[in-house]
Tab-separated table of C-alpha atoms and ligand atoms in Angstrom:
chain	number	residue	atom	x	y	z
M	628	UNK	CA	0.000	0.000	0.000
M	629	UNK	CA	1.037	3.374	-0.891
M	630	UNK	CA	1.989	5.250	2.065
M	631	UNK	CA	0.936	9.501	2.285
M	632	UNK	CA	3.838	11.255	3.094
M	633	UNK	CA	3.538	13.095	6.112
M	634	UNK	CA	2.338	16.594	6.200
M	635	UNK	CA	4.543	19.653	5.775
M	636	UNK	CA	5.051	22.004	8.917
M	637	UNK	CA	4.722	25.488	6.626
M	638	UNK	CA	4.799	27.723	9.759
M	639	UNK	CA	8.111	26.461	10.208
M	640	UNK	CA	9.132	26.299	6.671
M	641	UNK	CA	8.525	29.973	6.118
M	642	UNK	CA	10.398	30.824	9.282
M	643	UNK	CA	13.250	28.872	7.144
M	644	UNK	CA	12.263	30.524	4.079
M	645	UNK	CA	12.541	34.445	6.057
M	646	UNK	CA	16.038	33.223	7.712
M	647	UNK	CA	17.245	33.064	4.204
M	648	UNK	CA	15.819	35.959	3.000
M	649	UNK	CA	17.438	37.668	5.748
M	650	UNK	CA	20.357	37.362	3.422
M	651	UNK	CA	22.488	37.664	6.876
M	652	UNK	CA	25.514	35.733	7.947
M	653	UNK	CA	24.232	32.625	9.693
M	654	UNK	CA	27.099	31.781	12.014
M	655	UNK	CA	25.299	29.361	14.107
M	656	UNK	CA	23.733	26.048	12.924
M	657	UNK	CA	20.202	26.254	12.311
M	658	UNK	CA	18.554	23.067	11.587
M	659	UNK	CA	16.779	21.592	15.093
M	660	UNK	CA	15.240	18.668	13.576
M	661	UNK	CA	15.350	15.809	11.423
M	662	UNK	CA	10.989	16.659	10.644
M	663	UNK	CA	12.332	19.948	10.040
M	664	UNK	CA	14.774	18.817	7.259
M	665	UNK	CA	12.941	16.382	5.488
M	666	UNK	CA	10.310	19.408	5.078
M	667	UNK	CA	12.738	21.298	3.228
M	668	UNK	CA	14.443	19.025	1.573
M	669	UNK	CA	10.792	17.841	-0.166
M	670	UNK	CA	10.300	21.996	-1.049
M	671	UNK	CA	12.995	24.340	-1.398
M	672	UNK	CA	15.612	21.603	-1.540
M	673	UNK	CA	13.993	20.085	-4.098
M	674	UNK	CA	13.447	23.384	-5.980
M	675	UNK	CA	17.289	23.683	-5.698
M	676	UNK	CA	17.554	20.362	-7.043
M	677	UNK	CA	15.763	21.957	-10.208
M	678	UNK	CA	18.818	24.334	-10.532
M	679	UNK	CA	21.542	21.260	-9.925
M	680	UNK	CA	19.220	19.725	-12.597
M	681	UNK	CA	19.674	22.760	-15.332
M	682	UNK	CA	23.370	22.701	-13.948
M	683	UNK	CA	23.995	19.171	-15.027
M	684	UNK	CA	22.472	19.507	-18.162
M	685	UNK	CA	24.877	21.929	-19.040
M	686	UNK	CA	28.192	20.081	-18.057
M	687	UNK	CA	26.740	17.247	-19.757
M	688	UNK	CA	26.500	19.033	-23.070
M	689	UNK	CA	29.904	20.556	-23.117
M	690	UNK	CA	30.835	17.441	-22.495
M	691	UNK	CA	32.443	18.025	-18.390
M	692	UNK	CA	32.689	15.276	-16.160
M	693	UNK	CA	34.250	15.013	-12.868
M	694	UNK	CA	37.566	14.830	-12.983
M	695	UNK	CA	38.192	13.459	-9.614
M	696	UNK	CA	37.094	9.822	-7.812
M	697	UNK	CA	36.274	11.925	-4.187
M	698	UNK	CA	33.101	13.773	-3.865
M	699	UNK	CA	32.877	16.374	-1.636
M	700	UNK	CA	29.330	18.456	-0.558
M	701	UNK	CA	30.321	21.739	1.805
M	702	UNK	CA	27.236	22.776	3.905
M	703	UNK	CA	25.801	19.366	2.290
M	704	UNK	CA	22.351	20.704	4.652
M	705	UNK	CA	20.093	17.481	3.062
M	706	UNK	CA	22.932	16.784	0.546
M	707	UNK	CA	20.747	17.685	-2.476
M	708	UNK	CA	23.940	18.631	-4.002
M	709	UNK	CA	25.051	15.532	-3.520
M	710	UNK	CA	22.465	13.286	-4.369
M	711	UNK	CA	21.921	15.177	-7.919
M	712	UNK	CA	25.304	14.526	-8.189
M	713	UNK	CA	25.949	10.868	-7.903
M	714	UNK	CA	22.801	10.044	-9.586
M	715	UNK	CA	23.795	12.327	-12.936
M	716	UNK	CA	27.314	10.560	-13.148
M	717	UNK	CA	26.773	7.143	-11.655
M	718	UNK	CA	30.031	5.037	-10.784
M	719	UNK	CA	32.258	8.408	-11.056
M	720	UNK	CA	33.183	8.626	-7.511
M	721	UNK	CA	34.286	5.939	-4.827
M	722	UNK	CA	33.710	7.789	-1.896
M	723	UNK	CA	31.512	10.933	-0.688
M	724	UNK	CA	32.424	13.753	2.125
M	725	UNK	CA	29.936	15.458	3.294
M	726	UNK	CA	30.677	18.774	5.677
M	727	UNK	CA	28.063	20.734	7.639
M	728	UNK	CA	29.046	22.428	10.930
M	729	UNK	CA	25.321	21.362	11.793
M	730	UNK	CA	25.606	17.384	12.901
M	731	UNK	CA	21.723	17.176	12.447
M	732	UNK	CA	22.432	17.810	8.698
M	733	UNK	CA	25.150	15.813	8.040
M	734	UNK	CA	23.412	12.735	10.025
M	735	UNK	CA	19.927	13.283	7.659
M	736	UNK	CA	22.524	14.172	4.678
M	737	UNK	CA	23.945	10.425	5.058
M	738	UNK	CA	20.956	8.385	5.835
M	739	UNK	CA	19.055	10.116	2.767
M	740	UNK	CA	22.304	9.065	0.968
M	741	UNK	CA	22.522	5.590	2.305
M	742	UNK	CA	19.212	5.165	1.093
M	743	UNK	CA	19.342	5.972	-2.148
M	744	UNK	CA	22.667	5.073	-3.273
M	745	UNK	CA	23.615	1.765	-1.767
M	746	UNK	CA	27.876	0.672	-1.934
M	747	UNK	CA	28.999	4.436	-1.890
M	748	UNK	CA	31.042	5.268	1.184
M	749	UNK	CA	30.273	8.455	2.879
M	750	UNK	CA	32.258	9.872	5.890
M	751	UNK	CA	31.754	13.121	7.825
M	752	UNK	CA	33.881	15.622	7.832
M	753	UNK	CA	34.331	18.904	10.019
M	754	UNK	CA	34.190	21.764	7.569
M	755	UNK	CA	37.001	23.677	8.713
M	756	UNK	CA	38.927	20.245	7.267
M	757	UNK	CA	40.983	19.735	3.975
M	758	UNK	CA	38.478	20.456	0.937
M	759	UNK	CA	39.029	16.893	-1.121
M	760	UNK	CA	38.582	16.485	-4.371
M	761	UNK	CA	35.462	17.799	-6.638
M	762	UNK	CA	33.730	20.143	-4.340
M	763	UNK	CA	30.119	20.940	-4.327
M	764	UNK	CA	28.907	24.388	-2.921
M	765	UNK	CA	25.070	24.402	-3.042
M	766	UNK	CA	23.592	27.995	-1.015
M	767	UNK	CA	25.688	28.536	1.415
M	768	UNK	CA	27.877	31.920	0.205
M	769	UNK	CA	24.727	34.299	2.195
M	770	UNK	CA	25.428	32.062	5.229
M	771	UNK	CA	29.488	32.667	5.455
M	772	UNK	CA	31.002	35.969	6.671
M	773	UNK	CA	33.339	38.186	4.607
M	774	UNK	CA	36.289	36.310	6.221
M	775	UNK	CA	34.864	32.932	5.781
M	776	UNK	CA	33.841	33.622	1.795
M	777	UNK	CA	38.108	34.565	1.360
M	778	UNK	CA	39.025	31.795	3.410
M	779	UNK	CA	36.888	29.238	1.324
M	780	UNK	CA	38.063	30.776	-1.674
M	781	UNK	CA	40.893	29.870	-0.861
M	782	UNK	CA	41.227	26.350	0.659
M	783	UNK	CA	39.598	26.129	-2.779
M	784	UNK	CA	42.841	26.740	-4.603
M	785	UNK	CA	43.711	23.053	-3.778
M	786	UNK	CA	40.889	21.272	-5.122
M	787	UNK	CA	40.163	19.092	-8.600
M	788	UNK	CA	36.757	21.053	-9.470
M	789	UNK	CA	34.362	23.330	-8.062
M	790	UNK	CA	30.757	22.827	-8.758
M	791	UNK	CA	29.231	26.194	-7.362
M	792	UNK	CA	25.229	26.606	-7.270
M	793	UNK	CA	23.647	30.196	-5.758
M	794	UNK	CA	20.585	31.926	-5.391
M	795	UNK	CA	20.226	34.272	-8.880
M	796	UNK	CA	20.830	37.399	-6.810
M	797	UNK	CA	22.904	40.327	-7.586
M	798	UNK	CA	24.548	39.757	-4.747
M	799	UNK	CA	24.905	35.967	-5.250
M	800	UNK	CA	25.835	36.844	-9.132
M	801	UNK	CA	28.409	39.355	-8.306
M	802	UNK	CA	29.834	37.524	-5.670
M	803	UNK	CA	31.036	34.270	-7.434
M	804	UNK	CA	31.878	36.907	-10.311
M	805	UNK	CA	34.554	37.530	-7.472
M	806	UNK	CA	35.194	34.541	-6.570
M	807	UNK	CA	35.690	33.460	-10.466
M	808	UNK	CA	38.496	36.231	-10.637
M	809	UNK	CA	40.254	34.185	-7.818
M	810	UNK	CA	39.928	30.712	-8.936
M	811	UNK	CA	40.903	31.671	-12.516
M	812	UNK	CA	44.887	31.862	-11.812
M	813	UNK	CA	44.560	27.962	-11.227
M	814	UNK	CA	41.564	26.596	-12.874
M	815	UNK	CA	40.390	26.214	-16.523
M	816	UNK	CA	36.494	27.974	-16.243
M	817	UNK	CA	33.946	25.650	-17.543
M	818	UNK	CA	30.431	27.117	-16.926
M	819	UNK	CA	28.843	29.423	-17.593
M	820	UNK	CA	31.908	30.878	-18.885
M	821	UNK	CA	32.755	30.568	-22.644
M	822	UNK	CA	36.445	31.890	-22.067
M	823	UNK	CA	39.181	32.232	-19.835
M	824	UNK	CA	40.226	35.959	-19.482
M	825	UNK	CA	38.493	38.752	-17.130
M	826	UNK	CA	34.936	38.442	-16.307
M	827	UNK	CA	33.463	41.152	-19.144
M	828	UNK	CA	30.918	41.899	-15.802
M	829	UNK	CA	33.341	43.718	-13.948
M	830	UNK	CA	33.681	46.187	-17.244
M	831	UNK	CA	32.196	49.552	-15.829
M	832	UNK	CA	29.627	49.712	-18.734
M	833	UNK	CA	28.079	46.290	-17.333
M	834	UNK	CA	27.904	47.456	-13.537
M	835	UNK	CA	24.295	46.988	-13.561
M	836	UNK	CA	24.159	43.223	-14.850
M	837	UNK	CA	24.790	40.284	-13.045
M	838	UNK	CA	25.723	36.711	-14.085
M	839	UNK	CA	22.091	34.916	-13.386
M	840	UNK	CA	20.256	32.484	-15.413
M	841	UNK	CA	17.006	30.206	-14.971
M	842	UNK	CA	15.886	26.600	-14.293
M	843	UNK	CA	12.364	25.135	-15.331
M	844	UNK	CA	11.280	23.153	-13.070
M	845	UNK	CA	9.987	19.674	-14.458
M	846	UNK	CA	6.754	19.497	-16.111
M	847	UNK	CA	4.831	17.351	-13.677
M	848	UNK	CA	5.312	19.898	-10.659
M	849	UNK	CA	3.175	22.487	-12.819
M	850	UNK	CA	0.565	20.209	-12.729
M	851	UNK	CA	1.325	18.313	-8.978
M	852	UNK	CA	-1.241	19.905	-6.258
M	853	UNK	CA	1.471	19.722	-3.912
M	854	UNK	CA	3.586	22.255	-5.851
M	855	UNK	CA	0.803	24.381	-6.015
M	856	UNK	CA	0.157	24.125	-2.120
M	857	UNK	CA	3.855	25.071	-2.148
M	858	UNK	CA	3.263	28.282	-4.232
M	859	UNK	CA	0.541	29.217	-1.823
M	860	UNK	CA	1.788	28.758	1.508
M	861	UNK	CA	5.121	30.348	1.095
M	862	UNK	CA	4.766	33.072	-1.795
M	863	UNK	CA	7.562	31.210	-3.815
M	864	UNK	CA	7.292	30.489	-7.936
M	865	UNK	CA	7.696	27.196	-8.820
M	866	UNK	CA	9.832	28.117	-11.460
M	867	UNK	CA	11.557	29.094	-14.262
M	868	UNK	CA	14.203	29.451	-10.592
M	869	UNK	CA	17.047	32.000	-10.948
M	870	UNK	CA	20.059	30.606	-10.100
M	871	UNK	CA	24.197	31.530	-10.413
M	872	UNK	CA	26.447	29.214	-11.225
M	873	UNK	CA	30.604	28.567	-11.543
M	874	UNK	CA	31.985	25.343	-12.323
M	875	UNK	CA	35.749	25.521	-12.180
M	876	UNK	CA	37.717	22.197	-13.337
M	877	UNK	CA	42.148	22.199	-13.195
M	878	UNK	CA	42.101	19.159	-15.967
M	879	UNK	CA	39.369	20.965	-18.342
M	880	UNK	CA	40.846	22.214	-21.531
M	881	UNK	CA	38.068	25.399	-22.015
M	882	UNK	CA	35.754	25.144	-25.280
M	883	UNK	CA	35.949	28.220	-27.407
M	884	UNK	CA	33.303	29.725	-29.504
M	885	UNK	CA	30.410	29.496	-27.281
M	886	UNK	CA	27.582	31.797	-26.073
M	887	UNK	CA	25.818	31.872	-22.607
M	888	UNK	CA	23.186	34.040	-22.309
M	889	UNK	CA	22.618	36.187	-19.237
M	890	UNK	CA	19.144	36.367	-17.333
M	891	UNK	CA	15.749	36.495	-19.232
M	892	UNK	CA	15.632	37.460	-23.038
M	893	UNK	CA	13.467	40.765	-23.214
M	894	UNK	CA	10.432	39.972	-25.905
M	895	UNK	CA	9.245	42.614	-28.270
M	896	UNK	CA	6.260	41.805	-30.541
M	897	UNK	CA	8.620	40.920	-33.471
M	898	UNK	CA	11.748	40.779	-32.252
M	899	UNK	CA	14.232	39.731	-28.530
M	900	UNK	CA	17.259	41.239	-27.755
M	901	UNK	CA	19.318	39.197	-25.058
M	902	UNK	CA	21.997	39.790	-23.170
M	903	UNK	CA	24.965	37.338	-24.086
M	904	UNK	CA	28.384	36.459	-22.840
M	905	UNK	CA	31.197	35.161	-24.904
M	906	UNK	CA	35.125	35.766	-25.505
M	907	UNK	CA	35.003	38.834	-27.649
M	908	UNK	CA	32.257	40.848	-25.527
M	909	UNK	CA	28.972	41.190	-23.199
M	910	UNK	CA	26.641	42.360	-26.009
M	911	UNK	CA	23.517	42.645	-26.525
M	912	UNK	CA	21.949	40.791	-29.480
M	913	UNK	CA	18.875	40.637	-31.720
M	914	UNK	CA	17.276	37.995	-32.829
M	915	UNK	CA	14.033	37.670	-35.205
M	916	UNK	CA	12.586	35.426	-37.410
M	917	UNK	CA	15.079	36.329	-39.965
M	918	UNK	CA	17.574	34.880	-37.049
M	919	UNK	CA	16.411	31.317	-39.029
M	920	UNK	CA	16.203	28.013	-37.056
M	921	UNK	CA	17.618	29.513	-33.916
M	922	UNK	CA	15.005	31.858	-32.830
M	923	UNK	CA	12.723	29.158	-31.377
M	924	UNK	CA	15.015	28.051	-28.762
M	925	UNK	CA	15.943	31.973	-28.181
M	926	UNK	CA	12.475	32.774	-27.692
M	927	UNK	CA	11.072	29.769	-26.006
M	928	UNK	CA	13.694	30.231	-23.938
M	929	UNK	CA	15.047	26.854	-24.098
M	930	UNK	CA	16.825	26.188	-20.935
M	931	UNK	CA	19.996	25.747	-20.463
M	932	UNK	CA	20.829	29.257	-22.392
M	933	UNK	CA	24.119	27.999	-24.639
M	934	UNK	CA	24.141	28.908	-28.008
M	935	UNK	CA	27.006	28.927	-30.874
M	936	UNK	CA	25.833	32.319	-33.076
M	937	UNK	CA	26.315	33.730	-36.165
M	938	UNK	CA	26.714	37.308	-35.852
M	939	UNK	CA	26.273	40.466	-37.865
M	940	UNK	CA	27.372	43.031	-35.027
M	941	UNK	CA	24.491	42.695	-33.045
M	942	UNK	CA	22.174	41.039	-35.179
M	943	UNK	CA	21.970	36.798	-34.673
M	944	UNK	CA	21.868	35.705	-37.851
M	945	UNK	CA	21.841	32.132	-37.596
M	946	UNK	CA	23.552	29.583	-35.257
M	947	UNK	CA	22.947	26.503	-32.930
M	948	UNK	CA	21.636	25.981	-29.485
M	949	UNK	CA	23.742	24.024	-27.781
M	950	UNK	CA	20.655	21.462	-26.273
M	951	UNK	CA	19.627	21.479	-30.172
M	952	UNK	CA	21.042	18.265	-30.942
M	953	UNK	CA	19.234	15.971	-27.630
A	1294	LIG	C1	20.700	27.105	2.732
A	1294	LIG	S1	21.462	25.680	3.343
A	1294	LIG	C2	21.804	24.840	1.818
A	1294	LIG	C3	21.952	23.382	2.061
A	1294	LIG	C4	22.263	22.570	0.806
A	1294	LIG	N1	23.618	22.792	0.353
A	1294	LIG	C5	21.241	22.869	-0.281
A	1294	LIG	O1	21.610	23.391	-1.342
A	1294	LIG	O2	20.064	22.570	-0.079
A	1294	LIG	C6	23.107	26.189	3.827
A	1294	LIG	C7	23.891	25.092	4.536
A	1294	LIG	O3	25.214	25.556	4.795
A	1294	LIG	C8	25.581	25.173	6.116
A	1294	LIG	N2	26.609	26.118	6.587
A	1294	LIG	C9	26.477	27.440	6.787
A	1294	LIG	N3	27.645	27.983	7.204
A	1294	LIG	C10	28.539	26.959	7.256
A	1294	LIG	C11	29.913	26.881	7.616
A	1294	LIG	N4	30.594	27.950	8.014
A	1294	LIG	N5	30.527	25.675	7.545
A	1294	LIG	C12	29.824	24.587	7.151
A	1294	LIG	N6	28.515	24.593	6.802
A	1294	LIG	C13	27.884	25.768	6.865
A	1294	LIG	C14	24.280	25.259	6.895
A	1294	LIG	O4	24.303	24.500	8.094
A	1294	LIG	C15	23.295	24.711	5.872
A	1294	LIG	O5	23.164	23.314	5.965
């Protein structure tokens, strides 16, 4: 017999939901109960899951995988990180570290683990510990002070990969736009970066974007009364998500020629112009019908936002999206 899962506590979930918004350093751990994480991990843990998801996709199609045998989730909370993780690339690692300076976390973290992915050793780890191998980093920049942010940045420098997930935030964009600028004097830039040199956000003329970009979330929740319980108890969308992103690998070799888009394509009745990343500039482009084959993704928009283009200044005259081919 099916068995109903047991009801969400959304008083408690939106006092969750306003400690985050707070957008405060949290220096203390939070989580009190295991009731209390399996509540988020089933709604805004999952909805970040939807971002890991879009994050995935991505690596998958320009063709990243992880370059190192050791897993590693920092302020794992649930471990949705994780989980999204080993399931994507399965057999890729032989063991999994998991730091939290909350033991309630790390505990759920590697029961939830255990369950799902049977033969995979975890072990705990106290976060102020050696960072090992490919490192996951899943909402937790808001939660560090200034001095904790340098100080991860760099116990970074020692890693394989960094696999960095934030809240679509100008301050969440901006700040891995810093943290980018750090990591780039040892590591090859993966995503969403299509080059190697100085973020083209730090330009003057582009002080008022920020590197953000959005995940659907899957079909099913749009239709899934629980997701639109969700929507009503806590005043969240269920998606398209905004989320930042920085993957950072020392083995990759960099693919040139690419496009990432930047945020949401602004529609005009016969035209969009987006905003779009790529070695030469940060420009933005126009795309139409005339644009050919290309404008359906551009317009839909098709998710994740990776295109090769054919350019006439700022006019897209043709090209490929990058998901074109699945
Ligand atoms: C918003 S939760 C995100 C949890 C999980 N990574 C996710 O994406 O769902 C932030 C997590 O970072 C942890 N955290 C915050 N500051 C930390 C620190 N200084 N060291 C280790 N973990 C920390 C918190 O305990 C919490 O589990």
């Amino acid at each position: 017999m099916r068995q109903t899962p047991d009801p969400i506590h959304w008083n408690d979930l939106r006092e969750l939901r306003d400690l985050f918004l707070a957008d405060l350093p949290l220096e203390r751990p939070y989580w009190t109960s295991l009731r209390q994480m399996s509540d988020y991990d089933r709604t805004l843990g999952e909805r970040i899951g939807w971002k890991w998801d879009t994050v995935i996709k991505e690596l998958k199609l320009r063709g990243w995988s992880p370059p190192s045998r050791v897993l590693t989730d920092f302020g794992c909370g649930t471990g949705i990180a994780a989980r999204r993780m080993l399931a994507a690339f399965p057999g890729a690692f032989d063991r999994l570290v998991l730091m939290d300076h909350s033991a309630i976390a790390t505990g759920f973290a590697r029961n939830k683990i255990q369950e799902e992915f049977t033969g995979i050793p975890v072990e705990l780890k106290n976060p102020s510990e050696t960072l090992e191998g490919t490192i996951l980093i899943s909402h937790v920049l808001t939660e560090l002070t200034e001095t904790a942010q340098a100080g991860l940045a760099e116990r970074l420098q020692s890693t394989d990969a960094v696999v960095w997930v934030e809240p679509g935030t100008v301050r969440c964009g901006k700040a891995l736009v810093q943290q980018r600028e750090i990591l780039r004097e040892r590591f090859t830039m993966v995503a969403p970066c299509p080059h190697q040199g100085e973020c083209g956000l730090l330009l003057p003329e582009n002080e008022a974007h920020w590197c953000h970009h959005f995940a659907p979330a899957p079909s099913s929740a749009h239709q899934d009364p629980f997701w639109g319980h969700f929507r009503r108890e806590l005043n969240l969308d269920i998606g398209p998500v905004a989320y930042s992103f920085l993957v950072a690998d020392k083995t990759a070799a960099g693919d040139g020629g690419l496009s990432h888009l930047i945020g949401k394509p602004l529609r005009a009745p016969k035209f969009l112009r987006v905003l779009s990343c790529q070695q030469e500039d940060i420009a933005e482009l126009v795309a139409s019908r005339r644009s050919g084959d290309i404008y359906r993704p551009l317009k839909q928009p098709a998710s994740p936002a990776v295109y090769r283009f054919e350019r006439r200044k700022n006019r897209i005259t043709g090209g490929q999206w990058l998901g074109g081919d699945e």
